[in-house]
PDB file of C-alpha atoms in Angstrom:
ATOM      1  CA  UNK A   1       6.708  22.795  23.971  1.00  0.00           C
ATOM      2  CA  UNK A   2      10.541  22.141  23.341  1.00  0.00           C
ATOM      3  CA  UNK A   3      11.830  18.949  21.473  1.00  0.00           C
ATOM      4  CA  UNK A   4       9.407  16.064  22.940  1.00  0.00           C
ATOM      5  CA  UNK A   5      11.743  12.604  22.338  1.00  0.00           C
ATOM      6  CA  UNK A   6      15.412  11.206  20.706  1.00  0.00           C
ATOM      7  CA  UNK A   7      15.760   8.423  20.715  1.00  0.00           C
ATOM      8  CA  UNK A   8      18.915   7.207  19.085  1.00  0.00           C
ATOM      9  CA  UNK A   9      17.525   3.580  16.948  1.00  0.00           C
ATOM     10  CA  UNK A  10      21.104   2.223  15.870  1.00  0.00           C
ATOM     11  CA  UNK A  11      24.558   4.207  15.837  1.00  0.00           C
ATOM     12  CA  UNK A  12      23.975   5.700  12.367  1.00  0.00           C
ATOM     13  CA  UNK A  13      20.144   6.420  13.173  1.00  0.00           C
ATOM     14  CA  UNK A  14      17.885   8.981  14.817  1.00  0.00           C
ATOM     15  CA  UNK A  15      14.919   9.246  15.665  1.00  0.00           C
ATOM     16  CA  UNK A  16      13.116  12.614  16.869  1.00  0.00           C
ATOM     17  CA  UNK A  17       9.671  13.877  18.280  1.00  0.00           C
ATOM     18  CA  UNK A  18       7.807  17.858  19.027  1.00  0.00           C
ATOM     19  CA  UNK A  19       5.277  18.505  20.351  1.00  0.00           C
ATOM     20  CA  UNK A  20       4.019  21.950  18.833  1.00  0.00           C
ATOM     21  CA  UNK A  21       2.788  24.201  20.839  1.00  0.00           C
ATOM     22  CA  UNK A  22       4.894  27.272  19.838  1.00  0.00           C
ATOM     23  CA  UNK A  23       3.569  30.176  16.796  1.00  0.00           C
ATOM     24  CA  UNK A  24       6.565  30.378  13.409  1.00  0.00           C
ATOM     25  CA  UNK A  25       7.236  33.368  15.611  1.00  0.00           C
ATOM     26  CA  UNK A  26       8.646  31.525  18.779  1.00  0.00           C
ATOM     27  CA  UNK A  27      10.157  29.368  15.867  1.00  0.00           C
ATOM     28  CA  UNK A  28      11.803  31.340  14.238  1.00  0.00           C
ATOM     29  CA  UNK A  29      14.771  31.889  15.885  1.00  0.00           C
ATOM     30  CA  UNK A  30      15.747  28.374  16.786  1.00  0.00           C
ATOM     31  CA  UNK A  31      16.546  27.970  13.219  1.00  0.00           C
ATOM     32  CA  UNK A  32      20.569  27.942  11.680  1.00  0.00           C
ATOM     33  CA  UNK A  33      20.141  31.155   9.446  1.00  0.00           C
ATOM     34  CA  UNK A  34      16.379  31.793   9.263  1.00  0.00           C
ATOM     35  CA  UNK A  35      16.624  34.668   5.993  1.00  0.00           C
ATOM     36  CA  UNK A  36      17.867  31.415   4.419  1.00  0.00           C
ATOM     37  CA  UNK A  37      14.579  29.090   5.048  1.00  0.00           C
ATOM     38  CA  UNK A  38      12.474  32.857   4.624  1.00  0.00           C
ATOM     39  CA  UNK A  39      13.209  32.554   0.863  1.00  0.00           C
ATOM     40  CA  UNK A  40      11.374  28.290   0.993  1.00  0.00           C
ATOM     41  CA  UNK A  41       8.518  28.957   3.299  1.00  0.00           C
ATOM     42  CA  UNK A  42       5.230  27.756   0.694  1.00  0.00           C
ATOM     43  CA  UNK A  43       4.319  31.053   0.282  1.00  0.00           C
ATOM     44  CA  UNK A  44       0.232  29.985   0.527  1.00  0.00           C
ATOM     45  CA  UNK A  45       0.608  28.408   4.274  1.00  0.00           C
ATOM     46  CA  UNK A  46      -1.712  29.247   7.178  1.00  0.00           C
ATOM     47  CA  UNK A  47      -0.177  30.062  10.360  1.00  0.00           C
ATOM     48  CA  UNK A  48      -0.673  26.440  11.593  1.00  0.00           C
ATOM     49  CA  UNK A  49       0.976  25.473   8.257  1.00  0.00           C
ATOM     50  CA  UNK A  50       3.826  27.167   8.965  1.00  0.00           C
ATOM     51  CA  UNK A  51       4.315  26.163  12.274  1.00  0.00           C
ATOM     52  CA  UNK A  52       4.098  22.461  11.390  1.00  0.00           C
ATOM     53  CA  UNK A  53       7.322  23.940   8.513  1.00  0.00           C
ATOM     54  CA  UNK A  54       9.309  25.354  10.841  1.00  0.00           C
ATOM     55  CA  UNK A  55       9.003  22.733  13.652  1.00  0.00           C
ATOM     56  CA  UNK A  56      10.307  20.168  10.988  1.00  0.00           C
ATOM     57  CA  UNK A  57      12.895  22.095   9.970  1.00  0.00           C
ATOM     58  CA  UNK A  58      14.045  23.352  13.767  1.00  0.00           C
ATOM     59  CA  UNK A  59      13.867  18.982  14.927  1.00  0.00           C
ATOM     60  CA  UNK A  60      15.906  18.118  12.285  1.00  0.00           C
ATOM     61  CA  UNK A  61      18.951  20.367  12.954  1.00  0.00           C
ATOM     62  CA  UNK A  62      18.383  19.204  15.989  1.00  0.00           C
ATOM     63  CA  UNK A  63      19.537  16.311  15.400  1.00  0.00           C
ATOM     64  CA  UNK A  64      21.935  17.019  13.241  1.00  0.00           C
ATOM     65  CA  UNK A  65      23.569  18.797  16.415  1.00  0.00           C
ATOM     66  CA  UNK A  66      23.379  15.489  18.416  1.00  0.00           C
ATOM     67  CA  UNK A  67      24.380  13.538  15.425  1.00  0.00           C
ATOM     68  CA  UNK A  68      26.546  15.831  12.973  1.00  0.00           C
ATOM     69  CA  UNK A  69      27.124  19.178  15.559  1.00  0.00           C
ATOM     70  CA  UNK A  70      29.847  19.936  12.816  1.00  0.00           C
ATOM     71  CA  UNK A  71      27.572  20.474  10.225  1.00  0.00           C
ATOM     72  CA  UNK A  72      24.705  21.455  11.473  1.00  0.00           C
ATOM     73  CA  UNK A  73      24.348  24.728  11.535  1.00  0.00           C
ATOM     74  CA  UNK A  74      25.765  24.591   7.732  1.00  0.00           C
ATOM     75  CA  UNK A  75      23.232  22.795   6.192  1.00  0.00           C
ATOM     76  CA  UNK A  76      20.103  22.920   4.540  1.00  0.00           C
ATOM     77  CA  UNK A  77      16.794  21.407   4.369  1.00  0.00           C
ATOM     78  CA  UNK A  78      15.162  21.423   0.655  1.00  0.00           C
ATOM     79  CA  UNK A  79      12.543  19.715  -0.429  1.00  0.00           C
ATOM     80  CA  UNK A  80      12.621  17.990  -3.742  1.00  0.00           C
ATOM     81  CA  UNK A  81       9.819  18.767  -6.512  1.00  0.00           C
ATOM     82  CA  UNK A  82       7.734  15.752  -5.029  1.00  0.00           C
ATOM     83  CA  UNK A  83       7.990  17.415  -1.726  1.00  0.00           C
ATOM     84  CA  UNK A  84      10.618  14.620  -0.051  1.00  0.00           C
ATOM     85  CA  UNK A  85      13.140  16.195   1.892  1.00  0.00           C
ATOM     86  CA  UNK A  86      16.882  16.884   1.582  1.00  0.00           C
ATOM     87  CA  UNK A  87      19.840  17.901   3.323  1.00  0.00           C
ATOM     88  CA  UNK A  88      22.366  20.660   0.996  1.00  0.00           C
ATOM     89  CA  UNK A  89      25.407  21.526   2.765  1.00  0.00           C
ATOM     90  CA  UNK A  90      28.455  19.056   3.584  1.00  0.00           C
ATOM     91  CA  UNK A  91      25.858  17.018   5.373  1.00  0.00           C
ATOM     92  CA  UNK A  92      24.352  16.310   1.538  1.00  0.00           C
ATOM     93  CA  UNK A  93      25.247  12.717   2.264  1.00  0.00           C
ATOM     94  CA  UNK A  94      22.457  11.987   5.828  1.00  0.00           C
ATOM     95  CA  UNK A  95      19.345  10.616   4.327  1.00  0.00           C
ATOM     96  CA  UNK A  96      16.351  12.565   6.047  1.00  0.00           C
ATOM     97  CA  UNK A  97      12.637  11.880   6.458  1.00  0.00           C
ATOM     98  CA  UNK A  98       9.790  14.632   8.254  1.00  0.00           C
ATOM     99  CA  UNK A  99       6.280  13.831   9.036  1.00  0.00           C
ATOM    100  CA  UNK A 100       3.655  16.201  10.617  1.00  0.00           C
ATOM    101  CA  UNK A 101       0.854  15.581  11.580  1.00  0.00           C
ATOM    102  CA  UNK A 102      -1.991  17.785  14.008  1.00  0.00           C
ATOM    103  CA  UNK A 103       0.615  18.710  16.966  1.00  0.00           C
ATOM    104  CA  UNK A 104       3.031  16.131  16.746  1.00  0.00           C
ATOM    105  CA  UNK A 105       6.123  16.693  14.149  1.00  0.00           C
ATOM    106  CA  UNK A 106       9.061  13.865  13.175  1.00  0.00           C
ATOM    107  CA  UNK A 107      11.815  13.098  11.613  1.00  0.00           C
ATOM    108  CA  UNK A 108      14.083  10.889  11.114  1.00  0.00           C
ATOM    109  CA  UNK A 109      18.233  11.353  10.442  1.00  0.00           C
ATOM    110  CA  UNK A 110      19.679   7.873   9.016  1.00  0.00           C
ATOM    111  CA  UNK A 111      23.351   8.063   8.003  1.00  0.00           C
ATOM    112  CA  UNK A 112      24.063   4.890   4.828  1.00  0.00           C
ATOM    113  CA  UNK A 113      21.101   3.260   4.422  1.00  0.00           C
ATOM    114  CA  UNK A 114      17.302   4.528   3.418  1.00  0.00           C
ATOM    115  CA  UNK A 115      14.816   5.643   6.014  1.00  0.00           C
ATOM    116  CA  UNK A 116      11.466   6.755   6.852  1.00  0.00           C
ATOM    117  CA  UNK A 117       8.618   8.174   9.314  1.00  0.00           C
ATOM    118  CA  UNK A 118       4.675   8.791   9.537  1.00  0.00           C
ATOM    119  CA  UNK A 119       2.483  10.522  11.964  1.00  0.00           C
ATOM    120  CA  UNK A 120      -0.672  10.664  11.314  1.00  0.00           C
ATOM    121  CA  UNK A 121      -3.534  11.509  13.616  1.00  0.00           C
ATOM    122  CA  UNK A 122      -5.848   8.991  14.317  1.00  0.00           C
ATOM    123  CA  UNK A 123      -9.265  10.079  11.772  1.00  0.00           C
ATOM    124  CA  UNK A 124     -11.799   7.595  10.315  1.00  0.00           C
ATOM    125  CA  UNK A 125     -10.356   8.624   6.411  1.00  0.00           C
ATOM    126  CA  UNK A 126      -7.578   5.455   6.222  1.00  0.00           C
ATOM    127  CA  UNK A 127     -10.787   3.579   6.736  1.00  0.00           C
ATOM    128  CA  UNK A 128     -12.783   4.812   4.538  1.00  0.00           C
ATOM    129  CA  UNK A 129     -10.101   4.923   1.544  1.00  0.00           C
ATOM    130  CA  UNK A 130      -9.346   1.258   2.509  1.00  0.00           C
ATOM    131  CA  UNK A 131     -10.032  -0.235  -0.916  1.00  0.00           C
ATOM    132  CA  UNK A 132      -7.540   2.191  -2.907  1.00  0.00           C
ATOM    133  CA  UNK A 133      -4.488   1.755  -0.874  1.00  0.00           C
ATOM    134  CA  UNK A 134      -4.550  -2.070   0.848  1.00  0.00           C
ATOM    135  CA  UNK A 135      -4.776  -5.656  -0.642  1.00  0.00           C
ATOM    136  CA  UNK A 136      -7.589  -7.662  -0.486  1.00  0.00           C
ATOM    137  CA  UNK A 137      -5.678  -9.891   1.992  1.00  0.00           C
ATOM    138  CA  UNK A 138      -4.408  -7.043   4.482  1.00  0.00           C
ATOM    139  CA  UNK A 139      -8.187  -4.869   4.101  1.00  0.00           C
ATOM    140  CA  UNK A 140      -9.742  -8.704   5.426  1.00  0.00           C
ATOM    141  CA  UNK A 141      -7.376  -8.849   8.010  1.00  0.00           C
ATOM    142  CA  UNK A 142      -8.005  -5.479   9.387  1.00  0.00           C
ATOM    143  CA  UNK A 143     -11.656  -5.882   9.080  1.00  0.00           C
ATOM    144  CA  UNK A 144     -11.041  -9.205  11.177  1.00  0.00           C
ATOM    145  CA  UNK A 145      -8.723  -7.277  13.446  1.00  0.00           C
ATOM    146  CA  UNK A 146     -11.041  -4.365  14.666  1.00  0.00           C
ATOM    147  CA  UNK A 147     -14.345  -4.841  16.723  1.00  0.00           C
ATOM    148  CA  UNK A 148     -15.107  -1.579  17.512  1.00  0.00           C
ATOM    149  CA  UNK A 149     -15.300   1.854  15.515  1.00  0.00           C
ATOM    150  CA  UNK A 150     -12.770   3.447  17.718  1.00  0.00           C
ATOM    151  CA  UNK A 151     -10.482   0.843  17.259  1.00  0.00           C
ATOM    152  CA  UNK A 152     -10.922   0.644  12.819  1.00  0.00           C
ATOM    153  CA  UNK A 153     -10.684   3.968  13.005  1.00  0.00           C
ATOM    154  CA  UNK A 154      -6.926   3.669  14.889  1.00  0.00           C
ATOM    155  CA  UNK A 155      -5.890   0.719  12.845  1.00  0.00           C
ATOM    156  CA  UNK A 156      -6.358   1.754   9.390  1.00  0.00           C
ATOM    157  CA  UNK A 157      -4.723   4.843  10.703  1.00  0.00           C
ATOM    158  CA  UNK A 158      -1.831   2.798  11.455  1.00  0.00           C
ATOM    159  CA  UNK A 159      -1.999   0.504   7.866  1.00  0.00           C
ATOM    160  CA  UNK A 160      -2.051   3.921   6.194  1.00  0.00           C
ATOM    161  CA  UNK A 161       1.351   5.345   8.379  1.00  0.00           C
ATOM    162  CA  UNK A 162       2.973   2.109   7.710  1.00  0.00           C
ATOM    163  CA  UNK A 163       2.812   2.167   4.326  1.00  0.00           C
ATOM    164  CA  UNK A 164       3.447   6.157   3.623  1.00  0.00           C
ATOM    165  CA  UNK A 165       6.266   5.189   5.753  1.00  0.00           C
ATOM    166  CA  UNK A 166       7.818   2.674   3.302  1.00  0.00           C
ATOM    167  CA  UNK A 167       6.648   4.722   0.804  1.00  0.00           C
ATOM    168  CA  UNK A 168       9.402   7.120   1.787  1.00  0.00           C
ATOM    169  CA  UNK A 169      11.991   4.708   2.222  1.00  0.00           C
ATOM    170  CA  UNK A 170      11.599   4.014  -1.072  1.00  0.00           C
ATOM    171  CA  UNK A 171      12.125   6.886  -2.174  1.00  0.00           C
ATOM    172  CA  UNK A 172      10.339   6.855  -6.212  1.00  0.00           C
ATOM    173  CA  UNK A 173       7.621   7.970  -7.871  1.00  0.00           C
ATOM    174  CA  UNK A 174       5.066   5.931  -9.284  1.00  0.00           C
ATOM    175  CA  UNK A 175       4.731   3.487  -6.282  1.00  0.00           C
ATOM    176  CA  UNK A 176       1.349   2.165  -6.089  1.00  0.00           C
ATOM    177  CA  UNK A 177       0.241   1.574  -2.216  1.00  0.00           C
ATOM    178  CA  UNK A 178      -2.256  -1.340  -2.829  1.00  0.00           C
ATOM    179  CA  UNK A 179       0.476  -3.068  -4.826  1.00  0.00           C
ATOM    180  CA  UNK A 180       3.781  -2.120  -4.222  1.00  0.00           C
ATOM    181  CA  UNK A 181       4.036  -1.739  -0.392  1.00  0.00           C
ATOM    182  CA  UNK A 182       2.774  -4.597   1.268  1.00  0.00           C
ATOM    183  CA  UNK A 183       2.455  -5.428   4.837  1.00  0.00           C
ATOM    184  CA  UNK A 184       1.965  -8.436   6.720  1.00  0.00           C
ATOM    185  CA  UNK A 185      -0.070 -10.206   9.291  1.00  0.00           C
ATOM    186  CA  UNK A 186       0.797  -8.595  13.143  1.00  0.00           C
ATOM    187  CA  UNK A 187      -0.667  -8.394  16.711  1.00  0.00           C
ATOM    188  CA  UNK A 188      -2.200  -5.804  16.891  1.00  0.00           C
ATOM    189  CA  UNK A 189      -1.049  -3.213  19.929  1.00  0.00           C
ATOM    190  CA  UNK A 190      -0.010  -0.153  21.074  1.00  0.00           C
ATOM    191  CA  UNK A 191       3.632  -0.793  19.962  1.00  0.00           C
ATOM    192  CA  UNK A 192       5.238  -3.479  17.790  1.00  0.00           C
ATOM    193  CA  UNK A 193       6.223  -4.200  14.051  1.00  0.00           C
ATOM    194  CA  UNK A 194       4.750  -4.805  11.189  1.00  0.00           C
ATOM    195  CA  UNK A 195       6.722  -7.009   8.503  1.00  0.00           C
ATOM    196  CA  UNK A 196       6.883  -5.196   5.102  1.00  0.00           C
ATOM    197  CA  UNK A 197       7.821  -6.144   1.397  1.00  0.00           C
ATOM    198  CA  UNK A 198       8.509  -3.190  -0.928  1.00  0.00           C
ATOM    199  CA  UNK A 199       7.461  -4.816  -3.881  1.00  0.00           C
ATOM    200  CA  UNK A 200       9.352  -2.292  -6.782  1.00  0.00           C
ATOM    201  CA  UNK A 201       9.926  -3.926 -10.835  1.00  0.00           C
ATOM    202  CA  UNK A 202      12.823  -5.481 -10.759  1.00  0.00           C
ATOM    203  CA  UNK A 203      13.003  -6.727  -7.347  1.00  0.00           C
ATOM    204  CA  UNK A 204      11.423  -6.966  -4.177  1.00  0.00           C
ATOM    205  CA  UNK A 205      12.988  -6.114   0.036  1.00  0.00           C
ATOM    206  CA  UNK A 206      11.597  -6.672   3.163  1.00  0.00           C
ATOM    207  CA  UNK A 207      11.238  -4.527   6.077  1.00  0.00           C
ATOM    208  CA  UNK A 208      10.340  -3.973   9.206  1.00  0.00           C
ATOM    209  CA  UNK A 209       8.281  -1.109  10.181  1.00  0.00           C
ATOM    210  CA  UNK A 210       8.043  -0.195  13.889  1.00  0.00           C
ATOM    211  CA  UNK A 211       5.172   1.268  15.641  1.00  0.00           C
ATOM    212  CA  UNK A 212       3.753   3.350  18.584  1.00  0.00           C
ATOM    213  CA  UNK A 213       1.228   6.107  19.963  1.00  0.00           C
ATOM    214  CA  UNK A 214       3.495   8.743  21.153  1.00  0.00           C
ATOM    215  CA  UNK A 215       0.100   9.929  22.808  1.00  0.00           C
ATOM    216  CA  UNK A 216      -2.898   8.974  22.682  1.00  0.00           C
ATOM    217  CA  UNK A 217      -5.395   9.737  18.946  1.00  0.00           C
ATOM    218  CA  UNK A 218      -2.364   9.446  16.908  1.00  0.00           C
ATOM    219  CA  UNK A 219       0.272   6.771  15.553  1.00  0.00           C
ATOM    220  CA  UNK A 220       4.102   7.259  14.434  1.00  0.00           C
ATOM    221  CA  UNK A 221       5.827   4.197  11.713  1.00  0.00           C
ATOM    222  CA  UNK A 222       9.226   4.180  11.012  1.00  0.00           C
ATOM    223  CA  UNK A 223      11.471   2.302   9.444  1.00  0.00           C
ATOM    224  CA  UNK A 224      15.534   2.253   8.689  1.00  0.00           C
ATOM    225  CA  UNK A 225      18.381   0.048   7.080  1.00  0.00           C
ATOM    226  CA  UNK A 226      21.785  -0.253   7.623  1.00  0.00           C
ATOM    227  CA  UNK A 227      23.743   0.943   6.174  1.00  0.00           C
ATOM    228  CA  UNK A 228      25.653  -1.260   3.138  1.00  0.00           C
TER     229      UNK A 228
END
């Protein structure tokens, strides 16, 4: 399936979604300078992981073609030692965030300001790990919000995804999810916003995390800042 959606969140920020149905062989021809990317493909990736890896880079290039067409083909997506993507080439001033889970790939491209995106397949894993990543107040609010097992799986996956997005926006090592990525109160819906606070060593910043369900069984979260 080709590009699922491309949404302009602001004059400087684009969000893209790709629903994977392609094999790696289908995706390679969609990449500019594919041979350069072959050297970057993780050697241990199986067919599914290869498709996710390739789909993410194809999606970023689609966003680049929309936001910076003059340089889109000359830019290459790399990953830093923590796994975060960055752009090498004439688009190096752009910020990119990337996520994939199951059949979905999500990417956000911003010119100025930080950005983060995360997509997650809904599972009960996040609920089992709640004590590891939720502050006590967040955990209590989640328990009060869920009355069924299905609601709990969705809600805890959403909370995990929101913290993943905030972590990607922070772009710093060593952040503790439980104490430095804090989520405020919100009314759980199919789509909405979650107030969040990023607590760093010398200051705090406030953010608004947007969320939705791009298809049954998945949650999407993203956050971006306005250019300074």
